[in-house]
Amino acid sequence: NYDRVALANLKRNRRGKHHDLIQGIFQDLETLPVGSAIKIPLAEADGITLANLRSAVHRASTSRDLAIETLSDDDNFYIWKTTE
């Protein structure tokens, strides 16, 4: 009933609705000095809830095999690289 496609031709990475924000975060993480964190104001997170932002960041870090830590307060979300 349906067409068949070889699995080798399928793009396997996820492109969620927060893709552009997550891409920007991980570009900043690449050049982040040890002992520093990225501070993301929650008011400027394009309406993404803290839970969804934290989840998207952790999914992306797992797919990149990058160890990170996160922390949040009432106004900001912080992300930094850790040593495994």
PDB file of C-alpha atoms in Angstrom:
ATOM      1  CA  ASN A   1       0.000   0.000   0.000  1.00  0.00           C
ATOM      2  CA  TYR A   2       2.895   2.370   0.698  1.00  0.00           C
ATOM      3  CA  ASP A   3       6.241   3.147  -0.888  1.00  0.00           C
ATOM      4  CA  ARG A   4       9.356   1.593   0.568  1.00  0.00           C
ATOM      5  CA  VAL A   5      12.513   3.483   1.396  1.00  0.00           C
ATOM      6  CA  ALA A   6      15.960   2.181   2.299  1.00  0.00           C
ATOM      7  CA  LEU A   7      16.892   2.984   5.893  1.00  0.00           C
ATOM      8  CA  ALA A   8      20.267   4.260   4.718  1.00  0.00           C
ATOM      9  CA  ASN A   9      18.430   7.111   2.955  1.00  0.00           C
ATOM     10  CA  LEU A  10      16.618   8.328   6.057  1.00  0.00           C
ATOM     11  CA  LYS A  11      17.823  11.248   8.120  1.00  0.00           C
ATOM     12  CA  ARG A  12      17.899   9.960  11.694  1.00  0.00           C
ATOM     13  CA  ASN A  13      18.406  13.072  13.792  1.00  0.00           C
ATOM     14  CA  ARG A  14      15.538  14.892  15.396  1.00  0.00           C
ATOM     15  CA  ARG A  15      14.657  18.420  14.347  1.00  0.00           C
ATOM     16  CA  GLY A  16      12.238  19.590  17.000  1.00  0.00           C
ATOM     17  CA  LYS A  17      10.543  22.931  17.274  1.00  0.00           C
ATOM     18  CA  HIS A  18      13.339  24.254  19.527  1.00  0.00           C
ATOM     19  CA  HIS A  19      16.083  23.309  17.064  1.00  0.00           C
ATOM     20  CA  ASP A  20      17.373  26.831  16.392  1.00  0.00           C
ATOM     21  CA  LEU A  21      17.583  27.712  20.086  1.00  0.00           C
ATOM     22  CA  ILE A  22      19.353  24.440  20.905  1.00  0.00           C
ATOM     23  CA  GLN A  23      21.794  24.902  18.013  1.00  0.00           C
ATOM     24  CA  GLY A  24      22.725  28.330  19.363  1.00  0.00           C
ATOM     25  CA  ILE A  25      23.225  26.976  22.865  1.00  0.00           C
ATOM     26  CA  PHE A  26      25.550  24.210  21.693  1.00  0.00           C
ATOM     27  CA  GLN A  27      27.525  26.578  19.487  1.00  0.00           C
ATOM     28  CA  ASP A  28      28.171  28.666  22.600  1.00  0.00           C
ATOM     29  CA  LEU A  29      29.053  25.557  24.629  1.00  0.00           C
ATOM     30  CA  GLU A  30      31.777  24.638  22.125  1.00  0.00           C
ATOM     31  CA  THR A  31      33.781  27.751  23.000  1.00  0.00           C
ATOM     32  CA  LEU A  32      32.767  28.012  26.664  1.00  0.00           C
ATOM     33  CA  PRO A  33      35.814  28.236  28.939  1.00  0.00           C
ATOM     34  CA  VAL A  34      36.146  25.782  31.818  1.00  0.00           C
ATOM     35  CA  GLY A  35      34.585  27.195  34.960  1.00  0.00           C
ATOM     36  CA  SER A  36      31.949  29.209  33.080  1.00  0.00           C
ATOM     37  CA  ALA A  37      28.263  28.672  32.347  1.00  0.00           C
ATOM     38  CA  ILE A  38      25.878  29.933  29.691  1.00  0.00           C
ATOM     39  CA  LYS A  39      23.059  32.027  31.163  1.00  0.00           C
ATOM     40  CA  ILE A  40      19.778  31.921  29.258  1.00  0.00           C
ATOM     41  CA  PRO A  41      17.103  34.345  30.464  1.00  0.00           C
ATOM     42  CA  LEU A  42      13.857  32.361  30.630  1.00  0.00           C
ATOM     43  CA  ALA A  43      11.890  35.422  29.506  1.00  0.00           C
ATOM     44  CA  GLU A  44      13.785  35.293  26.188  1.00  0.00           C
ATOM     45  CA  ALA A  45      13.366  31.534  25.590  1.00  0.00           C
ATOM     46  CA  ASP A  46      10.642  31.976  22.946  1.00  0.00           C
ATOM     47  CA  GLY A  47       7.885  30.839  25.301  1.00  0.00           C
ATOM     48  CA  ILE A  48       9.527  27.473  25.999  1.00  0.00           C
ATOM     49  CA  THR A  49       8.858  26.202  29.499  1.00  0.00           C
ATOM     50  CA  LEU A  50      11.792  25.424  31.738  1.00  0.00           C
ATOM     51  CA  ALA A  51      10.937  21.706  31.701  1.00  0.00           C
ATOM     52  CA  ASN A  52      10.835  21.589  27.891  1.00  0.00           C
ATOM     53  CA  LEU A  53      14.057  23.591  27.575  1.00  0.00           C
ATOM     54  CA  ARG A  54      15.874  21.351  30.061  1.00  0.00           C
ATOM     55  CA  SER A  55      14.597  18.244  28.262  1.00  0.00           C
ATOM     56  CA  ALA A  56      15.630  19.521  24.818  1.00  0.00           C
ATOM     57  CA  VAL A  57      19.107  20.458  26.078  1.00  0.00           C
ATOM     58  CA  HIS A  58      19.660  17.064  27.697  1.00  0.00           C
ATOM     59  CA  ARG A  59      18.443  15.209  24.571  1.00  0.00           C
ATOM     60  CA  ALA A  60      20.826  17.247  22.434  1.00  0.00           C
ATOM     61  CA  SER A  61      23.771  16.735  24.801  1.00  0.00           C
ATOM     62  CA  THR A  62      23.188  12.984  24.820  1.00  0.00           C
ATOM     63  CA  SER A  63      23.113  12.848  21.029  1.00  0.00           C
ATOM     64  CA  ARG A  64      26.363  14.857  20.913  1.00  0.00           C
ATOM     65  CA  ASP A  65      27.959  12.713  23.642  1.00  0.00           C
ATOM     66  CA  LEU A  66      28.644  15.876  25.657  1.00  0.00           C
ATOM     67  CA  ALA A  67      28.504  15.851  29.466  1.00  0.00           C
ATOM     68  CA  ILE A  68      26.664  18.887  30.807  1.00  0.00           C
ATOM     69  CA  GLU A  69      25.073  20.149  33.997  1.00  0.00           C
ATOM     70  CA  THR A  70      22.133  22.512  34.275  1.00  0.00           C
ATOM     71  CA  LEU A  71      20.736  24.751  36.978  1.00  0.00           C
ATOM     72  CA  SER A  72      17.888  27.222  37.054  1.00  0.00           C
ATOM     73  CA  ASP A  73      16.490  29.960  39.228  1.00  0.00           C
ATOM     74  CA  ASP A  74      13.355  32.077  38.866  1.00  0.00           C
ATOM     75  CA  ASP A  75      14.722  34.063  35.927  1.00  0.00           C
ATOM     76  CA  ASN A  76      17.547  32.130  34.239  1.00  0.00           C
ATOM     77  CA  PHE A  77      18.624  28.717  33.008  1.00  0.00           C
ATOM     78  CA  TYR A  78      22.336  27.889  33.269  1.00  0.00           C
ATOM     79  CA  ILE A  79      24.272  25.257  31.303  1.00  0.00           C
ATOM     80  CA  TRP A  80      27.925  24.234  31.537  1.00  0.00           C
ATOM     81  CA  LYS A  81      30.185  21.420  30.400  1.00  0.00           C
ATOM     82  CA  THR A  82      31.447  18.881  32.903  1.00  0.00           C
ATOM     83  CA  THR A  83      34.239  16.378  32.850  1.00  0.00           C
ATOM     84  CA  GLU A  84      32.979  12.831  32.871  1.00  0.00           C
TER      85      GLU A  84
END
